[in-house]
PDB file of C-alpha atoms in Angstrom:
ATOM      1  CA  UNK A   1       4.901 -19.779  54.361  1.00  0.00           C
ATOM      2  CA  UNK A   2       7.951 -19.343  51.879  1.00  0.00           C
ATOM      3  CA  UNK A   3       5.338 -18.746  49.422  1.00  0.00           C
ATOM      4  CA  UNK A   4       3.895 -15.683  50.885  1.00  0.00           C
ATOM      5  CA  UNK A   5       7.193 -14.217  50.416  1.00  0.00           C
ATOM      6  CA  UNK A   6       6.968 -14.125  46.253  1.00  0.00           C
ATOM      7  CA  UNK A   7       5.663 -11.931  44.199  1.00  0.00           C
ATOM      8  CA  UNK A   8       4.796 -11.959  40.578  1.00  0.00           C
ATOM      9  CA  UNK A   9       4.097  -8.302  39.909  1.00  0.00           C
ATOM     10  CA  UNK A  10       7.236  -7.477  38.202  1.00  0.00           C
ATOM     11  CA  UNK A  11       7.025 -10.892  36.324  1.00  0.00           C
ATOM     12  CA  UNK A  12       3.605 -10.138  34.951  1.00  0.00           C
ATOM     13  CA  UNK A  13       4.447  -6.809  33.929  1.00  0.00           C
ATOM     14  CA  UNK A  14       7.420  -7.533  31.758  1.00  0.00           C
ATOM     15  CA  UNK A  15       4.711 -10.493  29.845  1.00  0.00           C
ATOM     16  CA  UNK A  16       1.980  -8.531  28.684  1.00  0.00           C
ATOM     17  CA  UNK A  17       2.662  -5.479  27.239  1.00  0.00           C
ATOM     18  CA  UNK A  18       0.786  -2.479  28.258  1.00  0.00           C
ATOM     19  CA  UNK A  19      -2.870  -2.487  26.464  1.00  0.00           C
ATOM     20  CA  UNK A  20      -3.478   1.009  24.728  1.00  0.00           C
ATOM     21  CA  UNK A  21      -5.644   3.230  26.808  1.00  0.00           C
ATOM     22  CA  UNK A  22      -9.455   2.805  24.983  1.00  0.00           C
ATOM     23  CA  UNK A  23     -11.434   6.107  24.609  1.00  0.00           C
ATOM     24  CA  UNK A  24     -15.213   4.427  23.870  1.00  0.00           C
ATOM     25  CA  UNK A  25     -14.856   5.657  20.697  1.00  0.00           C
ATOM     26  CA  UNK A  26     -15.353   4.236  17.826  1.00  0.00           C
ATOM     27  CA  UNK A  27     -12.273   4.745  16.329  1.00  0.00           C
ATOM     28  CA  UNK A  28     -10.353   3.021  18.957  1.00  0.00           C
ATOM     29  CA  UNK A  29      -7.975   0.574  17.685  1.00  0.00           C
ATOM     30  CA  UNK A  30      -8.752  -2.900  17.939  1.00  0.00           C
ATOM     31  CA  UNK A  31      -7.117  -5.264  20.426  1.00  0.00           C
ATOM     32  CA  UNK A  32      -4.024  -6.536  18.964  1.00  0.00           C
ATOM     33  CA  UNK A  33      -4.059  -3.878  16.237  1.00  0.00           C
ATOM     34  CA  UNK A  34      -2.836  -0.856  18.064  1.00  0.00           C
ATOM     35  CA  UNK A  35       0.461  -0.707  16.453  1.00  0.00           C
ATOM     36  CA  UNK A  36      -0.404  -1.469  12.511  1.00  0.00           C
ATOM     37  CA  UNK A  37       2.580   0.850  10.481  1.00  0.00           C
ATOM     38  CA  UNK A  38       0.810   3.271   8.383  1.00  0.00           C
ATOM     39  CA  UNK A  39       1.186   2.284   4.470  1.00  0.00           C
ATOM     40  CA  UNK A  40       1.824  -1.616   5.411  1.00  0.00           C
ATOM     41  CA  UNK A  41      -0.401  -4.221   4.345  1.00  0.00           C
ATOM     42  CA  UNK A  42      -2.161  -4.686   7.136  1.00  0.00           C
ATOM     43  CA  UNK A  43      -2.861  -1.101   7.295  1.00  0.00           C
ATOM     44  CA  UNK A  44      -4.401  -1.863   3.476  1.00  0.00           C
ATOM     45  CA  UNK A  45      -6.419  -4.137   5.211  1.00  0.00           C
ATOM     46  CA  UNK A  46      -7.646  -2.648   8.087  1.00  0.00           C
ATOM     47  CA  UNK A  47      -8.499   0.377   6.445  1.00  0.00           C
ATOM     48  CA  UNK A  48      -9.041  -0.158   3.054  1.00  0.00           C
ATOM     49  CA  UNK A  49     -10.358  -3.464   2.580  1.00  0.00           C
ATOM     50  CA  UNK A  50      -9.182  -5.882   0.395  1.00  0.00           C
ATOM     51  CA  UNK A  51     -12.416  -7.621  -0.746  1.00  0.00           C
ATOM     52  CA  UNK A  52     -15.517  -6.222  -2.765  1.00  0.00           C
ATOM     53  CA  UNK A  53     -18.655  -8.705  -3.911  1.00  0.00           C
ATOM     54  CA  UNK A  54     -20.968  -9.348  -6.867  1.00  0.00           C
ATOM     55  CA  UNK A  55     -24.014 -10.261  -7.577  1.00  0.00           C
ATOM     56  CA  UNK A  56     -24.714 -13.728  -9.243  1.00  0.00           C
ATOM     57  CA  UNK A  57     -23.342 -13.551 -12.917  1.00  0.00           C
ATOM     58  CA  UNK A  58     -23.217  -9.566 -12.683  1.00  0.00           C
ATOM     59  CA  UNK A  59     -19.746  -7.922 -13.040  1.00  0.00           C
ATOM     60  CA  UNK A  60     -21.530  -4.421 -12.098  1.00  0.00           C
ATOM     61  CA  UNK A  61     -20.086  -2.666  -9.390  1.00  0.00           C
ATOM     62  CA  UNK A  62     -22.384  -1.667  -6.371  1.00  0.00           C
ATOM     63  CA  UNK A  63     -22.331   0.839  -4.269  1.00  0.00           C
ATOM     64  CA  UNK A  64     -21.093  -0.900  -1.523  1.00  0.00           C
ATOM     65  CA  UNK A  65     -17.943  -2.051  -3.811  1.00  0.00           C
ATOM     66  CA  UNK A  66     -17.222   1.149  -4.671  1.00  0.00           C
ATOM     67  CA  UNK A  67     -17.341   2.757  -1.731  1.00  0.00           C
ATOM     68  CA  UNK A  68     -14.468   0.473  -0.621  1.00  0.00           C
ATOM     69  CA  UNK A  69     -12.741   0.391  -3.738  1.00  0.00           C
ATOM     70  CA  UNK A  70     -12.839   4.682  -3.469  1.00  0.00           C
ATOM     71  CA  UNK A  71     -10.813   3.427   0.351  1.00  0.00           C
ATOM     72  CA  UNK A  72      -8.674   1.239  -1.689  1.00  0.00           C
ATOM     73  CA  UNK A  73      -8.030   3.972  -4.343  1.00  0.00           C
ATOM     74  CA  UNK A  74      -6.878   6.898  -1.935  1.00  0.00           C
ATOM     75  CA  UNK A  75      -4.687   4.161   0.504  1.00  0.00           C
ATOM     76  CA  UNK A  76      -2.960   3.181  -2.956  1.00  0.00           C
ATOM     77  CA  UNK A  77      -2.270   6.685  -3.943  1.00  0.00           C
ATOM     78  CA  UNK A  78      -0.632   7.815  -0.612  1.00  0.00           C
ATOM     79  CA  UNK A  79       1.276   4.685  -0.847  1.00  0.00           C
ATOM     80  CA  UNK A  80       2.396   4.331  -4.682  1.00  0.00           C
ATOM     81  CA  UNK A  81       5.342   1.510  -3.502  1.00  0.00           C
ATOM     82  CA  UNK A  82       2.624  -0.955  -3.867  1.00  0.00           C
ATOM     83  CA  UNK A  83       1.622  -2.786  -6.721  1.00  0.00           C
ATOM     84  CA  UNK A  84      -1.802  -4.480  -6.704  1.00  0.00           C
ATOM     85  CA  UNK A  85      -2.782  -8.418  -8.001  1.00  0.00           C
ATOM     86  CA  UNK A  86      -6.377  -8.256  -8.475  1.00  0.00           C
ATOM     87  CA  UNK A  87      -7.915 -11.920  -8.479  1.00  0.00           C
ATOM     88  CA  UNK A  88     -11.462 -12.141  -9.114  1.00  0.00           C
ATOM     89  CA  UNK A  89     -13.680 -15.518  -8.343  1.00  0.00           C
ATOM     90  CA  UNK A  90     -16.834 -16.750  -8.898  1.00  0.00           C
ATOM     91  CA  UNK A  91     -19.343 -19.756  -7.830  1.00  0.00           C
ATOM     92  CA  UNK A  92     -20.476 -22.490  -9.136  1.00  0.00           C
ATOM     93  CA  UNK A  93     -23.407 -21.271 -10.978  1.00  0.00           C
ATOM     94  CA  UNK A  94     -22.290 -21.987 -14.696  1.00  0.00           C
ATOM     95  CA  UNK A  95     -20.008 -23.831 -16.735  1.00  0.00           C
ATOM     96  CA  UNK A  96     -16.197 -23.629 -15.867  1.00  0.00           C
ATOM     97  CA  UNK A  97     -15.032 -21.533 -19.008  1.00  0.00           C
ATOM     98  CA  UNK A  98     -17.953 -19.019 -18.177  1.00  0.00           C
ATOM     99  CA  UNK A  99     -16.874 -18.751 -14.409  1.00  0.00           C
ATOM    100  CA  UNK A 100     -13.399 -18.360 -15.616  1.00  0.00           C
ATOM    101  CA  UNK A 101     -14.594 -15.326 -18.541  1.00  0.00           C
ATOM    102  CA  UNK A 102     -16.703 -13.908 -15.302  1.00  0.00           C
ATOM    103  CA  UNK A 103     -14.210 -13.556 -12.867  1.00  0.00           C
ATOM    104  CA  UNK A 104     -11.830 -12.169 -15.190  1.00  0.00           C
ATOM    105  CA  UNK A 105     -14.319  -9.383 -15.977  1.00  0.00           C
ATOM    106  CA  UNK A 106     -14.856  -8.518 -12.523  1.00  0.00           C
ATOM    107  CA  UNK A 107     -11.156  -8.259 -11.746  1.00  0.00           C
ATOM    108  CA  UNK A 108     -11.060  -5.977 -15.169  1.00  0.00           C
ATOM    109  CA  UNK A 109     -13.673  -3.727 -14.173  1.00  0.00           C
ATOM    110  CA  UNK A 110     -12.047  -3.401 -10.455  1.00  0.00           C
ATOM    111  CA  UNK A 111      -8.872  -2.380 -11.994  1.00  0.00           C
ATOM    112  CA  UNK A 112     -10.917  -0.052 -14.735  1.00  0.00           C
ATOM    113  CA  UNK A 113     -12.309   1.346 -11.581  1.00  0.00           C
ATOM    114  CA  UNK A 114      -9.220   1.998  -9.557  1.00  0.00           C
ATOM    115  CA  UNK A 115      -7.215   3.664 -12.608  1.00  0.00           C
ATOM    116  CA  UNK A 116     -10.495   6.050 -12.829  1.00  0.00           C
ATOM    117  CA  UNK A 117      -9.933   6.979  -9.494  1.00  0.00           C
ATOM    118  CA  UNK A 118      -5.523   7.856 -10.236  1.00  0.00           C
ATOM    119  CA  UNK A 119      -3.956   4.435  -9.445  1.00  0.00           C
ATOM    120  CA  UNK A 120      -1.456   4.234 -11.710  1.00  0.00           C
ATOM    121  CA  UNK A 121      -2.626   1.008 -13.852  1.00  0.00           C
ATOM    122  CA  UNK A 122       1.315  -0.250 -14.649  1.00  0.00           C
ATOM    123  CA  UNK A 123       0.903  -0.906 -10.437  1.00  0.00           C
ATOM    124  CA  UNK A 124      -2.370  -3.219 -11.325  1.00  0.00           C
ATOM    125  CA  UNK A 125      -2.757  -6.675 -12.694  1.00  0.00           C
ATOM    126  CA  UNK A 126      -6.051  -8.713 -12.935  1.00  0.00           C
ATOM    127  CA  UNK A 127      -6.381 -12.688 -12.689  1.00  0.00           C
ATOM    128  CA  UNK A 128      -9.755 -14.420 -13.273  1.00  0.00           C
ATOM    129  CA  UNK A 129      -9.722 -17.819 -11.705  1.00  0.00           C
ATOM    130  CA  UNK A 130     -13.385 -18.716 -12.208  1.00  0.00           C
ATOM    131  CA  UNK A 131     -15.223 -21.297  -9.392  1.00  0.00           C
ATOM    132  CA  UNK A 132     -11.211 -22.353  -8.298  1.00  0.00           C
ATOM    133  CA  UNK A 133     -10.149 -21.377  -4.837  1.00  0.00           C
ATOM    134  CA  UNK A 134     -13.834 -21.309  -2.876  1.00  0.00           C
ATOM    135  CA  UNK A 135     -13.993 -19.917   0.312  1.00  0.00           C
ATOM    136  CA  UNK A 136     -17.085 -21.915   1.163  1.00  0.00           C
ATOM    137  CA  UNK A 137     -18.694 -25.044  -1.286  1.00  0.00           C
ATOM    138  CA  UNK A 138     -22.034 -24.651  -0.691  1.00  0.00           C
ATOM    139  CA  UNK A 139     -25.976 -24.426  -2.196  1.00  0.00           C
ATOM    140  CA  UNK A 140     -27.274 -22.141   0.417  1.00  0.00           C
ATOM    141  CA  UNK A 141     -27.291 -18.437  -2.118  1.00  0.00           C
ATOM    142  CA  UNK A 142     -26.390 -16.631   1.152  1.00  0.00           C
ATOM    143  CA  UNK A 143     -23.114 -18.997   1.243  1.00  0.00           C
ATOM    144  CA  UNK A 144     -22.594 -18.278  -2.579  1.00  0.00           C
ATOM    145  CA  UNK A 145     -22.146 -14.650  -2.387  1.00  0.00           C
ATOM    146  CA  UNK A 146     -18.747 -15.131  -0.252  1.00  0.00           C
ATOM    147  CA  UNK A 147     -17.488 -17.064  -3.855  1.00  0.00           C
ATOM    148  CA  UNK A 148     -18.264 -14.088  -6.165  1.00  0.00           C
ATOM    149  CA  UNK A 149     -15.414 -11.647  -5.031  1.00  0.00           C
ATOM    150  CA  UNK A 150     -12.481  -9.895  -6.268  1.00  0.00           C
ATOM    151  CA  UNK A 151      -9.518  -9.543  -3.498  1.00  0.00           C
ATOM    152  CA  UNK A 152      -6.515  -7.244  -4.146  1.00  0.00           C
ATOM    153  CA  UNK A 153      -3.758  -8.494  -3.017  1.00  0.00           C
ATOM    154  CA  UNK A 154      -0.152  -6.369  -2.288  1.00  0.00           C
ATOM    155  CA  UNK A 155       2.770  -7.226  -4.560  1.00  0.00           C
ATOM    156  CA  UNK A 156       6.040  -5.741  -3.913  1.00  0.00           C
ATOM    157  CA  UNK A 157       6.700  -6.468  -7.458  1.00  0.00           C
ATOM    158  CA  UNK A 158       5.018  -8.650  -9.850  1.00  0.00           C
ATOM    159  CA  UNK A 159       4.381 -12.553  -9.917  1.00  0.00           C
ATOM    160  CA  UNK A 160       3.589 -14.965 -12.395  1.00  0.00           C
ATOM    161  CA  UNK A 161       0.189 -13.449 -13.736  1.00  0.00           C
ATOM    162  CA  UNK A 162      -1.000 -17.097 -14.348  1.00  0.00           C
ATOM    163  CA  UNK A 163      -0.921 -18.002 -10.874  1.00  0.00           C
TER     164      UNK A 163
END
């Protein structure tokens, strides 16, 4: 009976904030991302996208990759505070010192690509660390493809360009 008496309303409310009110459309933010701050990394990647793939020893941008690099581009150049570590990666399909020479290329041509579209390169750096740092060790060539990636990371200012 002395339970009756309690209520949790007020409790509950001060717990959970509020959710955002959702429109149905397709621009609504995601849960748990309503309040990214514009110009902040996760705003970079949210918006931008921080990861662009290759084809199997190719270094050639595709359309695809430059359509998010173009997003990457005009985030960077409303928000020149940033400066940009571009690591590139590749798989397993060669020897080490050719996966090293191929990743290094694909960062290159990223940051070729983003200082043709205005970003300052003095903001850019590129790292090639070859078939180091996987994100899946696998055969399967659907698997593979995750390995064979540049990702461009946010630097306040710049780290040890061998790491």
């Amino acid at each position: 009976m002395v339970l009756a008496a309690c209520t949790t309303t007020n409790i509950a409310s001060m717990e959970e904030p509020a959710a955002a009110p959702m429109t149905g459309q397709t621009n609504d933010p995601a849960p748990g991302f309503e309040n990214i701050t514009a110009g902040s990394e996760e705003d970079f990647i949210l918006n931008a996208g921080r990861r662009i793939y290759f084809t199997q020893d190719s270094a050639t941008l595709d359309s695809v990759a430059m359509a998010t690099l173009d997003n990457q581009a005009t985030w960077l150049n409303k928000n020149p505070n940033w400066l940009v570590k571009l690591q590139g990666f590749a798989d397993d399909s060669g020897s080490a010192s050719k996966m090293v020479a191929l990743s290094q290329k694909r960062a290159d041509v990223v940051m070729a690509y983003l200082a043709s579209k205005g970003v300052d390169a003095r903001r850019m750096w590129a790292k090639g660390y070859g078939k180091d740092r996987e994100v899946r060790d696998c055969a399967e060539r659907s698997c593979k493809v995750q390995n064979r990636r540049v990702v461009s990371n946010l630097r306040t200012q710049r780290d040890d360009e061998g790491a």
